[in-house]
Short mmCIF file of C-alpha atoms in Angstrom, two decimals:
data_model
loop_
_atom_site.label_atom_id
_atom_site.label_comp_id
_atom_site.label_asym_id
_atom_site.label_seq_id
_atom_site.Cartn_x
_atom_site.Cartn_y
_atom_site.Cartn_z
CA MET A 10 -3.41 -131.02 -57.59
CA SER A 11 -3.66 -128.30 -60.34
CA HIS A 12 -3.71 -125.51 -57.75
CA ILE A 13 -0.58 -126.52 -56.09
CA ARG A 14 1.19 -126.68 -59.21
CA ASN A 15 -0.21 -123.27 -60.40
CA TYR A 16 1.10 -121.82 -57.01
CA ALA A 17 4.63 -123.12 -57.71
CA LEU A 18 4.32 -121.08 -60.79
CA LEU A 19 3.15 -118.08 -59.12
CA ILE A 20 5.92 -118.18 -56.56
CA PHE A 21 8.74 -118.94 -58.89
CA ILE A 22 7.82 -117.14 -62.16
CA ALA A 23 5.75 -114.42 -60.51
CA LEU A 24 8.51 -113.33 -58.39
CA LEU A 25 7.86 -115.80 -55.73
CA ALA A 26 5.23 -113.64 -54.15
CA THR A 27 3.99 -114.76 -50.88
CA GLY A 28 0.53 -114.53 -49.68
CA CYS A 29 -0.14 -118.18 -51.20
CA SER A 30 -2.71 -117.56 -53.80
CA TRP A 31 -3.32 -120.25 -56.45
CA PHE A 32 -5.36 -120.81 -59.62
CA GLY A 33 -7.50 -123.79 -59.13
CA GLY A 34 -8.74 -123.94 -62.76
CA ASP A 35 -9.13 -121.65 -65.84
CA ASP A 36 -11.57 -119.30 -64.29
CA GLU A 37 -11.78 -120.03 -60.42
CA VAL A 38 -9.20 -118.69 -57.93
CA GLU A 39 -8.63 -120.54 -54.70
CA VAL A 40 -6.71 -118.80 -51.98
CA ARG A 41 -4.63 -121.17 -49.68
CA VAL A 42 -4.13 -119.81 -46.20
CA PRO A 43 -0.78 -120.69 -44.41
CA ASN A 44 -1.22 -122.48 -41.19
CA GLU A 45 -1.31 -120.29 -38.11
CA LEU A 46 1.49 -121.36 -35.85
CA ALA A 47 0.27 -123.02 -32.55
CA ASP A 48 2.07 -122.99 -29.22
CA ILE A 49 4.82 -125.56 -28.84
CA ASP A 50 6.36 -127.00 -25.77
CA ALA A 51 9.76 -126.08 -26.13
CA SER A 52 12.31 -128.19 -24.55
CA LEU A 53 15.16 -126.28 -26.01
CA GLU A 54 16.30 -122.52 -26.36
CA LEU A 55 17.32 -120.89 -29.43
CA LYS A 56 19.92 -118.32 -28.14
CA LYS A 57 20.85 -115.52 -30.53
CA LEU A 58 24.73 -114.92 -30.42
CA TRP A 59 24.80 -112.07 -32.74
CA SER A 60 22.93 -110.29 -35.71
CA VAL A 61 24.58 -108.16 -38.27
CA ASP A 62 23.06 -106.16 -41.29
CA ILE A 63 24.69 -107.30 -44.36
CA GLY A 64 22.82 -105.05 -46.93
CA ARG A 65 19.53 -104.72 -48.83
CA GLY A 66 17.39 -107.78 -49.44
CA ALA A 67 16.53 -109.14 -52.74
CA GLU A 68 13.68 -107.61 -54.76
CA ASP A 69 13.75 -110.88 -56.77
CA ARG A 70 12.28 -113.52 -54.43
CA ALA A 71 13.93 -116.13 -56.69
CA ILE A 72 17.38 -115.12 -55.10
CA LYS A 73 18.17 -116.91 -51.99
CA LEU A 74 21.61 -115.68 -50.75
CA VAL A 75 23.03 -118.03 -48.16
CA PRO A 76 26.01 -117.41 -45.93
CA ASP A 77 29.14 -119.85 -45.75
CA TYR A 78 32.17 -120.12 -43.47
CA SER A 79 35.75 -121.17 -43.41
CA GLY A 80 37.70 -121.50 -40.28
CA SER A 81 36.79 -118.71 -37.79
CA ARG A 82 35.20 -116.63 -40.52
CA VAL A 83 31.69 -116.36 -41.89
CA PHE A 84 31.05 -114.78 -45.12
CA ALA A 85 27.81 -113.39 -46.42
CA SER A 86 26.36 -111.21 -49.31
CA ALA A 87 23.55 -109.12 -49.91
CA ALA A 88 21.42 -108.24 -53.23
CA ASP A 89 22.80 -104.63 -53.23
CA GLY A 90 26.19 -106.11 -53.84
CA THR A 91 27.79 -105.90 -50.33
CA VAL A 92 29.90 -108.68 -49.30
CA LYS A 93 31.07 -109.06 -45.58
CA ALA A 94 33.61 -111.21 -43.88
CA LEU A 95 32.83 -111.64 -40.10
CA ASP A 96 34.23 -113.26 -36.94
CA SER A 97 32.07 -116.26 -36.53
CA ARG A 98 32.23 -115.97 -32.62
CA THR A 99 31.33 -112.25 -32.27
CA GLY A 100 29.88 -111.03 -35.96
CA GLU A 101 32.57 -108.43 -35.63
CA GLU A 102 33.33 -107.24 -39.34
CA ILE A 103 36.69 -108.21 -40.71
CA TRP A 104 36.12 -106.68 -44.01
CA LYS A 105 33.66 -105.17 -46.28
CA LEU A 106 33.02 -104.29 -49.99
CA ASN A 107 30.55 -103.79 -52.79
CA ILE A 108 31.33 -105.94 -55.81
CA LYS A 109 30.43 -102.85 -58.05
CA SER A 110 33.88 -101.38 -56.97
CA PHE A 111 35.31 -104.19 -59.39
CA TYR A 112 33.47 -102.62 -62.25
CA SER A 113 34.32 -99.35 -64.03
CA LYS A 114 31.62 -96.68 -64.12
CA ASP A 115 30.95 -97.60 -67.70
CA GLU A 116 30.66 -101.22 -66.89
CA ARG A 117 28.20 -100.55 -64.25
CA LYS A 118 25.81 -98.59 -66.33
CA ILE A 119 25.69 -101.60 -68.65
CA ALA A 120 25.99 -104.49 -66.37
CA PHE A 121 23.48 -103.48 -63.69
CA SER A 122 21.15 -101.05 -65.48
CA ASN A 123 18.36 -103.81 -65.86
CA SER A 124 18.30 -105.29 -62.51
CA SER A 125 17.65 -103.79 -59.09
CA ASP A 126 19.72 -106.75 -57.54
CA THR A 127 23.69 -106.75 -57.99
CA ILE A 128 24.26 -110.05 -56.56
CA THR A 129 21.99 -113.13 -57.65
CA GLY A 130 23.95 -115.97 -56.24
CA GLY A 131 26.10 -116.56 -53.46
CA VAL A 132 28.02 -117.01 -51.56
CA GLY A 133 30.35 -120.01 -52.11
CA VAL A 134 33.42 -120.49 -50.26
CA GLY A 135 36.65 -122.67 -51.15
CA GLU A 136 40.13 -122.65 -52.47
CA ASP A 137 40.67 -119.55 -50.48
CA LEU A 138 38.06 -117.52 -52.52
CA VAL A 139 34.51 -116.30 -51.80
CA LEU A 140 32.32 -116.28 -54.73
CA VAL A 141 29.03 -114.83 -55.92
CA GLY A 142 27.09 -114.47 -59.23
CA SER A 143 26.29 -111.01 -60.27
CA ALA A 144 23.32 -109.59 -62.30
CA ALA A 145 26.15 -108.69 -65.04
CA GLY A 146 26.19 -112.52 -65.80
CA GLU A 147 29.35 -113.16 -64.16
CA ILE A 148 31.06 -115.06 -61.44
CA VAL A 149 33.01 -112.75 -58.98
CA ALA A 150 35.73 -114.30 -57.13
CA MET A 151 37.28 -112.48 -54.05
CA ASN A 152 40.24 -113.52 -51.87
CA GLN A 153 39.06 -114.67 -48.38
CA SER A 154 42.00 -112.80 -46.58
CA ASP A 155 40.94 -109.22 -47.52
CA GLY A 156 38.06 -109.27 -49.89
CA SER A 157 40.36 -108.23 -52.91
CA LEU A 158 39.34 -109.10 -56.42
CA ALA A 159 40.86 -112.60 -57.51
CA TRP A 160 38.92 -112.63 -60.89
CA ARG A 161 35.79 -112.04 -62.83
CA ALA A 162 34.55 -114.71 -65.47
CA LYS A 163 31.53 -114.47 -67.82
CA THR A 164 28.77 -116.88 -67.57
CA THR A 165 26.18 -117.98 -70.19
CA SER A 166 23.05 -116.74 -67.99
CA GLU A 167 22.24 -115.81 -64.38
CA VAL A 168 23.60 -117.72 -61.49
CA LEU A 169 21.01 -118.22 -58.70
CA ALA A 170 22.86 -120.78 -56.86
CA PRO A 171 26.13 -120.25 -54.97
CA PRO A 172 29.22 -121.27 -57.07
CA GLN A 173 31.10 -123.92 -55.62
CA ALA A 174 34.91 -124.43 -55.16
CA LYS A 175 37.04 -127.39 -54.27
CA ASP A 176 40.16 -129.07 -55.48
CA GLN A 177 41.29 -126.13 -57.68
CA LEU A 178 38.12 -125.97 -59.59
CA VAL A 179 35.13 -123.67 -59.44
CA VAL A 180 31.76 -124.84 -60.60
CA ALA A 181 28.71 -122.60 -61.31
CA GLN A 182 25.14 -123.58 -62.86
CA THR A 183 23.19 -121.14 -64.86
CA ILE A 184 19.37 -120.88 -65.41
CA ASP A 185 19.80 -121.71 -68.99
CA GLY A 186 20.60 -125.39 -68.21
CA LYS A 187 24.30 -125.21 -68.22
CA VAL A 188 27.13 -126.07 -65.87
CA ALA A 189 30.70 -124.63 -66.26
CA GLY A 190 34.09 -125.41 -64.66
CA TYR A 191 36.47 -122.68 -63.94
CA GLU A 192 40.23 -122.89 -62.98
CA ALA A 193 40.37 -121.48 -59.32
CA LEU A 194 43.36 -119.49 -59.49
CA ALA A 195 42.67 -117.35 -62.51
CA GLY A 196 39.08 -118.03 -63.52
CA GLU A 197 39.78 -119.47 -67.01
CA ARG A 198 36.65 -121.58 -68.11
CA LEU A 199 37.71 -125.08 -68.42
CA TRP A 200 34.81 -126.68 -69.75
CA LEU A 201 30.97 -126.21 -70.18
CA TYR A 202 28.21 -128.81 -70.00
CA SER A 203 24.88 -128.07 -71.51
CA THR A 204 21.33 -129.93 -71.44
CA SER A 205 18.10 -129.25 -73.17
CA GLU A 206 15.61 -127.34 -71.14
CA PRO A 207 11.69 -127.46 -71.26
CA SER A 208 9.67 -124.48 -72.57
CA LEU A 209 8.40 -123.65 -69.10
CA THR A 210 10.62 -123.95 -65.94
CA LEU A 211 10.87 -122.72 -62.43
CA ARG A 212 13.12 -119.67 -61.76
CA GLY A 213 16.02 -121.25 -59.97
CA THR A 214 18.65 -124.13 -60.02
CA SER A 215 19.84 -126.59 -57.72
CA THR A 216 23.50 -126.13 -56.31
CA PRO A 217 26.12 -128.21 -58.01
CA ILE A 218 28.18 -130.66 -55.71
CA ILE A 219 32.01 -131.02 -56.13
CA ALA A 220 33.34 -134.34 -54.93
CA ASP A 221 35.56 -136.71 -56.99
CA PHE A 222 33.16 -135.71 -59.67
CA VAL A 223 30.65 -132.83 -60.26
CA VAL A 224 27.01 -133.54 -59.57
CA ALA A 225 24.33 -131.15 -61.17
CA ALA A 226 20.60 -131.45 -61.68
CA PHE A 227 18.34 -129.71 -64.08
CA ALA A 228 14.85 -128.48 -65.01
CA ASN A 229 14.32 -131.40 -67.39
CA GLY A 230 14.30 -133.73 -64.30
CA ARG A 231 17.76 -135.23 -64.97
CA VAL A 232 20.81 -135.53 -62.75
CA VAL A 233 24.14 -135.81 -64.16
CA VAL A 234 27.79 -136.62 -62.90
CA LEU A 235 30.42 -134.96 -64.72
CA ASP A 236 34.07 -135.58 -65.09
CA LYS A 237 36.03 -132.95 -63.01
CA ALA A 238 38.62 -132.52 -65.79
CA ARG A 239 36.61 -132.25 -68.94
CA GLY A 240 33.03 -131.90 -67.95
CA LEU A 241 31.81 -135.11 -69.53
CA ALA A 242 28.74 -136.80 -68.41
CA VAL A 243 29.65 -140.20 -66.86
CA ILE A 244 26.19 -140.77 -65.32
CA ASP A 245 23.03 -139.32 -66.83
CA GLN A 246 19.84 -140.27 -64.90
CA LYS A 247 16.22 -139.16 -65.11
CA ILE A 248 14.41 -139.13 -61.78
CA ALA A 249 11.14 -137.55 -62.83
CA VAL A 250 9.11 -137.88 -65.92
CA ALA A 251 6.64 -135.04 -67.15
CA GLN A 252 3.03 -135.91 -66.93
CA GLY A 253 -0.17 -134.22 -67.95
CA LYS A 254 -1.01 -132.06 -70.98
CA SER A 255 -0.10 -128.54 -70.04
CA ASP A 256 3.21 -127.13 -69.73
CA LEU A 257 2.49 -126.38 -65.91
CA GLU A 258 1.56 -130.09 -65.46
CA LYS A 259 4.87 -131.06 -67.10
CA LEU A 260 7.08 -129.08 -64.73
CA ILE A 261 9.55 -131.49 -63.03
CA ASP A 262 12.31 -128.94 -62.09
CA ILE A 263 15.09 -130.06 -59.61
CA ASP A 264 15.83 -126.87 -57.81
CA GLY A 265 16.35 -127.83 -54.32
CA GLU A 266 19.22 -128.95 -52.12
CA MET A 267 20.76 -132.19 -52.85
CA VAL A 268 22.66 -134.60 -50.49
CA LEU A 269 25.71 -136.66 -51.53
CA ASP A 270 26.72 -139.21 -48.70
CA ASN A 271 29.71 -141.13 -49.97
CA SER A 272 28.48 -142.75 -53.38
CA ARG A 273 24.83 -142.32 -52.41
CA LEU A 274 23.02 -139.28 -53.95
CA TYR A 275 19.70 -138.21 -52.55
CA VAL A 276 17.62 -135.66 -54.85
CA VAL A 277 14.07 -134.51 -55.17
CA ALA A 278 12.19 -133.09 -58.04
CA TYR A 279 8.99 -130.79 -58.35
CA GLN A 280 6.04 -132.83 -59.26
CA GLY A 281 8.36 -135.88 -59.24
CA ASN A 282 10.11 -138.02 -56.73
CA VAL A 283 12.62 -138.17 -54.04
CA VAL A 284 15.13 -140.83 -55.16
CA ALA A 285 18.18 -142.27 -53.74
CA LEU A 286 20.93 -143.04 -56.56
CA ASP A 287 23.99 -145.36 -56.36
CA LEU A 288 26.53 -143.41 -58.10
CA ALA A 289 29.15 -146.41 -57.67
CA SER A 290 26.52 -148.43 -59.81
CA ARG A 291 26.22 -145.74 -62.63
CA GLY A 292 23.33 -143.95 -60.85
CA ARG A 293 21.06 -147.01 -60.26
CA PRO A 294 18.08 -146.23 -58.24
CA VAL A 295 18.15 -147.67 -54.75
CA TRP A 296 14.55 -146.60 -53.91
CA THR A 297 12.12 -143.87 -55.05
CA GLN A 298 9.21 -142.32 -53.26
CA GLU A 299 6.57 -139.96 -54.85
CA SER A 300 7.24 -136.58 -53.69
CA SER A 301 7.23 -132.72 -54.91
CA SER A 302 9.79 -130.09 -53.51
CA PHE A 303 11.24 -127.01 -54.98
CA SER A 304 13.51 -126.35 -51.73
CA GLY A 305 14.96 -129.68 -51.43
CA LEU A 306 16.08 -132.04 -48.84
CA GLY A 307 18.61 -132.64 -45.69
CA MET A 308 20.01 -135.55 -44.03
CA GLY A 309 20.68 -136.95 -40.54
CA PHE A 310 19.62 -139.64 -37.90
CA GLY A 311 19.64 -142.21 -40.76
CA ASN A 312 16.99 -140.30 -42.43
CA ILE A 313 16.32 -138.11 -45.52
CA TYR A 314 14.24 -135.01 -44.72
CA VAL A 315 12.31 -133.31 -47.58
CA SER A 316 10.59 -129.94 -47.23
CA ARG A 317 7.73 -130.55 -49.60
CA GLU A 318 6.30 -127.63 -51.87
CA ASP A 319 3.27 -127.69 -49.58
CA SER A 320 5.53 -127.34 -46.70
CA VAL A 321 5.02 -130.67 -45.13
CA VAL A 322 8.17 -131.95 -43.67
CA VAL A 323 8.74 -135.75 -44.15
CA ALA A 324 11.27 -138.12 -43.05
CA HIS A 325 12.30 -141.02 -45.33
CA ASP A 326 14.45 -143.89 -44.10
CA GLU A 327 17.93 -143.29 -46.00
CA ASP A 328 18.01 -147.24 -46.79
CA ASN A 329 14.70 -147.92 -48.14
CA GLY A 330 12.67 -144.66 -48.48
CA LYS A 331 10.08 -145.62 -46.18
CA GLU A 332 8.29 -142.77 -44.47
CA ILE A 333 9.12 -142.57 -40.87
CA TRP A 334 7.07 -139.62 -39.88
CA SER A 335 5.62 -136.39 -41.11
CA ASN A 336 4.74 -132.94 -39.91
CA ASP A 337 2.03 -130.85 -41.49
CA SER A 338 1.90 -128.14 -38.87
CA LEU A 339 3.88 -125.63 -41.10
CA LEU A 340 1.44 -126.36 -44.26
CA TYR A 341 1.82 -123.66 -46.93
CA ARG A 342 4.07 -121.71 -44.93
CA ASP A 343 6.90 -121.75 -47.56
CA ILE A 344 9.42 -123.44 -45.68
CA THR A 345 13.09 -123.69 -46.53
CA ALA A 346 15.17 -126.90 -47.15
CA PRO A 347 15.66 -128.84 -43.89
CA VAL A 348 19.28 -128.73 -42.50
CA ALA A 349 20.51 -131.07 -39.63
CA ILE A 350 22.01 -129.79 -36.37
CA SER A 351 22.77 -132.32 -33.73
CA SER A 352 19.56 -134.38 -33.14
CA TYR A 353 17.40 -131.75 -34.82
CA ILE A 354 16.55 -130.18 -38.07
CA ALA A 355 15.98 -126.39 -38.64
CA VAL A 356 13.57 -125.05 -41.30
CA GLY A 357 12.62 -121.37 -41.70
CA ASP A 358 9.43 -119.94 -43.04
CA PHE A 359 7.67 -117.04 -44.97
CA GLU A 360 7.01 -115.02 -41.84
CA GLY A 361 10.72 -115.37 -40.66
CA TYR A 362 10.34 -118.09 -37.93
CA LEU A 363 12.99 -120.63 -37.51
CA HIS A 364 11.69 -124.01 -36.41
CA ILE A 365 13.91 -126.40 -34.74
CA ILE A 366 12.24 -130.14 -35.11
CA ALA A 367 13.33 -133.40 -33.54
CA GLN A 368 14.88 -135.94 -35.97
CA SER A 369 13.60 -138.80 -34.06
CA ASP A 370 9.87 -138.00 -34.37
CA GLY A 371 9.16 -134.72 -35.92
CA ARG A 372 7.98 -132.96 -32.92
CA PHE A 373 8.88 -129.14 -32.34
CA VAL A 374 11.36 -128.46 -29.70
CA ALA A 375 12.13 -124.69 -30.40
CA ARG A 376 11.11 -121.71 -32.28
CA ALA A 377 12.36 -118.19 -32.86
CA LYS A 378 11.19 -115.13 -34.92
CA VAL A 379 14.33 -114.30 -36.73
CA ASP A 380 13.44 -111.84 -39.59
CA GLY A 381 10.40 -109.83 -39.78
CA LYS A 382 10.52 -109.94 -43.60
CA GLY A 383 10.72 -113.77 -43.72
CA LEU A 384 13.32 -116.70 -44.32
CA ASN A 385 13.79 -117.55 -47.99
CA SER A 386 17.32 -118.90 -47.85
CA PRO A 387 18.13 -122.29 -46.05
CA ALA A 388 19.86 -122.18 -42.60
CA VAL A 389 23.63 -123.00 -42.52
CA VAL A 390 25.13 -125.03 -39.73
CA ASP A 391 28.67 -124.97 -38.39
CA GLY A 392 28.91 -127.29 -35.40
CA SER A 393 26.54 -126.07 -32.97
CA ARG A 394 25.96 -122.74 -34.70
CA ILE A 395 23.26 -121.83 -36.92
CA TYR A 396 23.32 -119.10 -39.25
CA THR A 397 20.20 -117.47 -40.86
CA MET A 398 20.02 -115.00 -43.84
CA GLY A 399 16.87 -113.11 -43.66
CA ASN A 400 15.05 -111.59 -46.46
CA SER A 401 15.82 -108.13 -44.96
CA GLY A 402 19.35 -108.82 -45.65
CA ARG A 403 20.34 -109.49 -41.96
CA LEU A 404 22.74 -112.30 -41.02
CA SER A 405 22.21 -113.88 -37.48
CA ALA A 406 23.94 -116.53 -35.55
CA PHE A 407 22.22 -118.99 -33.10
CA GLU A 408 23.04 -121.85 -30.74
CA ILE A 409 20.75 -124.60 -29.45
CA VAL A 410 20.80 -124.39 -25.63
CA GLN A 411 19.57 -127.51 -23.70
#
């Protein structure tokens, strides 16, 4: 397994370079070749509704910018600082801006001189705001109506996951093991939660969840549930235990998507486990299965779907964790987190293909080439519509046609 672990280091610490080279030992080098795509017997069609260039794609492959939506609008950002609001039906531009316009000339020289990417995390949508993390180490909040600046707030480090907003609260997680809560109206920081970080971590964080509480997961393999008002931990549960002697072998980061279903939280760690936690019982584990993922999981059809770090898709029964099916046809294709749509799940890969897989048995039902530079960010689903943000900086909308 050492070559797989070193591949994760290569991807996340060495700028997530594709090509899938791994180190199998101190001296030898093993090259793991992604599976070639075999023809499928498509029973559905992925119909492209529209496609819009948002801006330049990210130089840092750890940056996974995802779109989000509210009502009849979809919002997207690009690494060059561009943010757009589009009509979700037609893709027509409603407003456009670059967040650098919110900084003075002198501020821009200082804030963005050390990074070729201006936006590092986004977008988050809620409380009439559109939220991104900037390379200046700030959260930038814009008004959904016209893109005007609502506020800027300093963070303790980089924000690589979309800030979240709900119930007059904005929550952002930084790569230094901290989660902060901000007042949504003016951006005043209300609280800051910190945890200890290992000496070596994957480059990235999971996306916090706001419900009646805040859920966050960290590079030390722990999941915490925080009180929304004060940011105090009411549950602190370890889901993965570091093993081995080297720092590489001890990597147990939780960087992927989590799923909260009522009081049941599903989460997966790299070189750890996929776990169902009962938050109503102070985080008691309901079931645990060995797994490894840095992209995360999705939910639907009574199953939990994991995109493993080797790009095998596995369906687990949500009640007991039993494996229902697995699909290894996308082996080593660097797939995104699975997202449920109708009776299917959607995953993207490093060549820019979007794959539609039946939730019932894991067979492919449709496929489309979306972006020539690849799909690094998970798809976003709004009803019957699928939004994909390609590595080229292009946002596309699809619909499944029976």
